[in-house]
Protein backbone atom coordinates (compact mmCIF):
# COMPACT_ATOMS: atom_id res chain seq x y z
CA UNK A 1 0.00 0.00 0.00
CA UNK A 2 1.02 3.60 -0.55
CA UNK A 3 -0.27 6.70 1.20
CA UNK A 4 -0.04 10.43 0.66
CA UNK A 5 0.85 12.76 3.53
CA UNK A 6 -2.23 13.42 5.69
CA UNK A 7 -4.12 10.45 4.23
CA UNK A 8 -5.88 8.16 6.71
CA UNK A 9 -4.34 4.70 6.86
CA UNK A 10 -6.30 3.25 9.78
CA UNK A 11 -8.16 4.02 12.95
CA UNK A 12 -7.98 3.58 16.70
CA UNK A 13 -10.99 2.93 18.86
CA UNK A 14 -11.69 3.62 22.50
CA UNK A 15 -14.74 3.27 24.67
CA UNK A 16 -15.74 6.84 23.83
CA UNK A 17 -14.78 7.28 20.17
CA UNK A 18 -12.97 6.14 17.05
CA UNK A 19 -10.30 8.29 15.45
CA UNK A 20 -8.52 8.07 12.14
CA UNK A 21 -4.75 7.74 12.04
CA UNK A 22 -2.99 9.77 9.35
CA UNK A 23 0.26 9.27 7.48
CA UNK A 24 2.72 12.02 8.48
CA UNK A 25 4.50 11.75 5.10
CA UNK A 26 3.90 10.17 1.71
CA UNK A 27 5.33 6.74 1.18
CA UNK A 28 5.05 3.03 0.64
CA UNK A 29 4.20 0.74 3.57
CA UNK A 30 7.14 -1.54 4.32
CA UNK A 31 5.85 -3.14 7.51
CA UNK A 32 2.70 -3.29 9.65
CA UNK A 33 2.91 -3.77 13.42
CA UNK A 34 0.82 -6.92 13.83
CA UNK A 35 1.40 -6.82 17.62
CA UNK A 36 -1.28 -4.10 17.83
CA UNK A 37 -3.89 -6.57 16.60
CA UNK A 38 -3.27 -8.78 19.63
CA UNK A 39 -2.40 -6.00 22.09
CA UNK A 40 -4.11 -2.72 21.12
CA UNK A 41 -3.43 -1.39 24.62
CA UNK A 42 0.20 -0.90 23.58
CA UNK A 43 -0.93 2.40 22.06
CA UNK A 44 -1.54 3.62 25.62
CA UNK A 45 1.25 1.84 27.47
CA UNK A 46 4.12 2.00 24.97
CA UNK A 47 3.20 4.64 22.41
CA UNK A 48 6.76 5.74 21.65
CA UNK A 49 8.37 2.30 21.65
CA UNK A 50 6.32 -0.79 20.80
CA UNK A 51 3.11 0.75 19.45
CA UNK A 52 4.22 1.99 16.05
CA UNK A 53 1.54 1.39 13.41
CA UNK A 54 3.40 1.18 10.11
CA UNK A 55 6.87 1.71 8.73
CA UNK A 56 6.99 3.80 5.57
CA UNK A 57 9.55 4.15 2.82
CA UNK A 58 9.86 7.91 2.40
CA UNK A 59 8.19 9.05 -0.81
CA UNK A 60 9.18 12.72 -0.70
CA UNK A 61 12.15 13.69 1.47
CA UNK A 62 11.03 17.32 1.41
CA UNK A 63 8.04 16.39 3.58
CA UNK A 64 10.38 15.44 6.42
CA UNK A 65 11.25 19.11 6.92
CA UNK A 66 7.60 19.88 7.68
CA UNK A 67 7.40 17.43 10.60
CA UNK A 68 7.45 18.69 14.20
CA UNK A 69 10.26 17.81 16.57
CA UNK A 70 9.46 16.57 20.09
CA UNK A 71 9.37 20.06 21.63
CA UNK A 72 7.16 21.45 18.86
CA UNK A 73 4.77 18.52 19.22
CA UNK A 74 4.58 18.97 23.00
CA UNK A 75 3.75 22.65 22.52
CA UNK A 76 1.13 21.77 19.88
CA UNK A 77 -0.55 19.28 22.24
CA UNK A 78 -0.58 21.78 25.10
CA UNK A 79 -2.29 24.37 22.88
CA UNK A 80 -4.84 21.81 21.69
CA UNK A 81 -5.69 20.91 25.29
CA UNK A 82 -6.85 24.44 26.07
Coordinates of N, CA and C in Angstrom, one line a residue:
X1 N 0.8 -1.2 0.0 CA 0.0 0.0 0.0 C 0.9 1.3 0.0
X2 N 0.4 2.3 -0.6 CA 1.0 3.6 -0.6 C 0.0 4.7 -0.1
X3 N 0.6 5.6 0.7 CA -0.3 6.7 1.2 C 0.4 8.0 0.9
X4 N -0.5 9.0 0.8 CA 0.0 10.4 0.7 C 0.0 11.0 2.1
X5 N 0.8 12.1 2.2 CA 0.8 12.8 3.5 C -0.5 13.2 3.9
X6 N -0.9 13.0 5.1 CA -2.2 13.4 5.7 C -3.4 12.5 5.3
X7 N -3.1 11.4 4.6 CA -4.1 10.4 4.2 C -4.3 9.5 5.4
X8 N -5.6 9.1 5.6 CA -5.9 8.2 6.7 C -5.4 6.8 6.3
X9 N -4.7 6.1 7.2 CA -4.3 4.7 6.9 C -4.9 3.7 7.9
X10 N -5.7 4.2 8.8 CA -6.3 3.3 9.8 C -7.1 4.0 10.8
X11 N -7.4 3.3 11.9 CA -8.2 4.0 13.0 C -7.9 3.4 14.3
X12 N -8.1 4.1 15.3 CA -8.0 3.6 16.7 C -9.3 3.8 17.4
X13 N -9.7 2.8 18.2 CA -11.0 2.9 18.9 C -10.8 2.9 20.4
X14 N -11.7 3.7 21.0 CA -11.7 3.6 22.5 C -13.1 3.4 22.9
X15 N -13.4 3.4 24.2 CA -14.7 3.3 24.7 C -15.6 4.4 24.2
X16 N -15.0 5.6 24.1 CA -15.7 6.8 23.8 C -15.8 7.2 22.3
X17 N -14.8 6.8 21.6 CA -14.8 7.3 20.2 C -13.8 6.5 19.3
X18 N -13.9 6.7 18.0 CA -13.0 6.1 17.1 C -12.3 7.3 16.3
X19 N -11.0 7.2 16.1 CA -10.3 8.3 15.4 C -9.4 7.7 14.3
X20 N -9.4 8.5 13.2 CA -8.5 8.1 12.1 C -7.1 8.3 12.5
X21 N -6.2 7.6 11.9 CA -4.7 7.7 12.0 C -4.2 8.1 10.7
X22 N -3.4 9.2 10.6 CA -3.0 9.8 9.3 C -1.5 9.6 9.1
X23 N -1.1 9.4 7.9 CA 0.3 9.3 7.5 C 0.9 10.6 7.6
X24 N 2.1 10.7 8.3 CA 2.7 12.0 8.5 C 3.4 12.5 7.2
X25 N 3.8 11.5 6.4 CA 4.5 11.7 5.1 C 4.0 10.8 4.0
X26 N 4.3 11.1 2.8 CA 3.9 10.2 1.7 C 4.9 9.0 1.7
X27 N 4.4 7.9 1.3 CA 5.3 6.7 1.2 C 4.7 5.4 1.0
X28 N 5.5 4.4 0.8 CA 5.1 3.0 0.6 C 5.2 2.3 2.0
X29 N 4.2 1.5 2.3 CA 4.2 0.7 3.6 C 5.2 -0.4 3.4
X30 N 6.2 -0.5 4.3 CA 7.1 -1.5 4.3 C 6.8 -2.6 5.3
X31 N 6.2 -2.2 6.4 CA 5.9 -3.1 7.5 C 4.7 -2.6 8.3
X32 N 3.9 -3.6 8.8 CA 2.7 -3.3 9.6 C 3.0 -3.9 11.0
X33 N 2.7 -3.2 12.1 CA 2.9 -3.8 13.4 C 1.7 -4.7 13.8
X34 N 1.9 -5.9 13.5 CA 0.8 -6.9 13.8 C 0.6 -7.1 15.3
X35 N 1.6 -6.7 16.2 CA 1.4 -6.8 17.6 C 0.2 -6.0 18.1
X36 N -0.1 -4.9 17.4 CA -1.3 -4.1 17.8 C -2.6 -4.8 17.7
X37 N -2.7 -5.8 16.8 CA -3.9 -6.6 16.6 C -4.2 -7.4 17.9
X38 N -3.1 -8.0 18.4 CA -3.3 -8.8 19.6 C -3.3 -8.0 20.9
X39 N -2.5 -6.8 20.9 CA -2.4 -6.0 22.1 C -2.6 -4.5 21.8
X40 N -3.9 -4.1 21.5 CA -4.1 -2.7 21.1 C -3.8 -1.8 22.3
X41 N -3.8 -2.2 23.5 CA -3.4 -1.4 24.6 C -2.0 -0.9 24.6
X42 N -1.2 -1.4 23.7 CA 0.2 -0.9 23.6 C 0.2 0.6 23.2
X43 N -0.8 1.0 22.5 CA -0.9 2.4 22.1 C -0.9 3.3 23.3
X44 N -1.5 2.8 24.4 CA -1.5 3.6 25.6 C -0.3 3.4 26.5
X45 N 0.2 2.2 26.5 CA 1.2 1.8 27.5 C 2.7 2.0 26.9
X46 N 2.8 1.9 25.6 CA 4.1 2.0 25.0 C 4.1 2.7 23.6
X47 N 3.4 3.9 23.7 CA 3.2 4.6 22.4 C 4.5 5.0 21.7
X48 N 5.5 5.3 22.3 CA 6.8 5.7 21.7 C 7.8 4.6 21.4
X49 N 7.4 3.4 21.8 CA 8.4 2.3 21.6 C 7.8 1.2 20.8
X50 N 6.8 0.4 21.4 CA 6.3 -0.8 20.8 C 5.0 -0.6 20.0
X51 N 4.4 0.6 20.1 CA 3.1 0.7 19.4 C 3.1 1.5 18.1
X52 N 4.2 1.4 17.4 CA 4.2 2.0 16.0 C 3.2 1.3 15.2
X53 N 2.6 2.0 14.3 CA 1.5 1.4 13.4 C 2.1 0.8 12.1
X54 N 2.8 1.6 11.4 CA 3.4 1.2 10.1 C 4.8 1.8 10.0
X55 N 5.6 1.1 9.1 CA 6.9 1.7 8.7 C 6.7 2.1 7.3
X56 N 7.1 3.3 6.9 CA 7.0 3.8 5.6 C 8.4 4.0 4.9
X57 N 8.4 3.7 3.6 CA 9.6 4.1 2.8 C 9.2 5.6 2.4
X58 N 10.1 6.5 2.7 CA 9.9 7.9 2.4 C 9.6 8.1 0.9
X59 N 8.5 8.8 0.6 CA 8.2 9.0 -0.8 C 8.7 10.4 -1.3
X60 N 8.7 11.4 -0.4 CA 9.2 12.7 -0.7 C 10.0 13.3 0.5
X61 N 11.3 13.3 0.4 CA 12.1 13.7 1.5 C 11.9 15.1 1.9
X62 N 11.4 16.0 1.1 CA 11.0 17.3 1.4 C 10.0 17.4 2.5
X63 N 9.1 16.4 2.6 CA 8.0 16.4 3.6 C 8.6 16.2 5.0
X64 N 9.8 15.6 5.1 CA 10.4 15.4 6.4 C 10.7 16.8 7.1
X65 N 11.0 17.8 6.4 CA 11.3 19.1 6.9 C 10.0 19.8 7.5
X66 N 8.8 19.3 7.2 CA 7.6 19.9 7.7 C 7.1 19.2 9.0
X67 N 7.8 18.1 9.4 CA 7.4 17.4 10.6 C 7.8 18.2 11.8
X68 N 7.1 18.0 12.9 CA 7.4 18.7 14.2 C 8.5 17.9 14.9
X69 N 9.4 18.5 15.7 CA 10.3 17.8 16.6 C 9.5 17.6 17.9
X70 N 10.1 16.9 18.8 CA 9.5 16.6 20.1 C 9.0 17.8 20.8
X71 N 9.8 18.9 20.9 CA 9.4 20.1 21.6 C 8.2 20.8 20.9
X72 N 8.3 20.8 19.6 CA 7.2 21.4 18.9 C 5.9 20.7 19.0
X73 N 6.0 19.4 19.1 CA 4.8 18.5 19.2 C 4.2 18.7 20.6
X74 N 5.0 18.8 21.6 CA 4.6 19.0 23.0 C 3.8 20.3 23.1
X75 N 4.4 21.3 22.5 CA 3.7 22.7 22.5 C 2.4 22.6 21.8
X76 N 2.4 21.9 20.7 CA 1.1 21.8 19.9 C 0.1 21.1 20.7
X77 N 0.4 20.0 21.4 CA -0.6 19.3 22.2 C -1.1 20.1 23.4
X78 N -0.2 20.9 24.0 CA -0.6 21.8 25.1 C -1.6 22.8 24.6
X79 N -1.4 23.4 23.4 CA -2.3 24.4 22.9 C -3.6 23.7 22.6
X80 N -3.6 22.5 22.0 CA -4.8 21.8 21.7 C -5.7 21.5 22.9
X81 N -5.0 21.3 24.1 CA -5.7 20.9 25.3 C -6.5 22.0 25.9
X82 N -6.2 23.3 25.5 CA -6.9 24.4 26.1 C -8.0 25.0 25.2

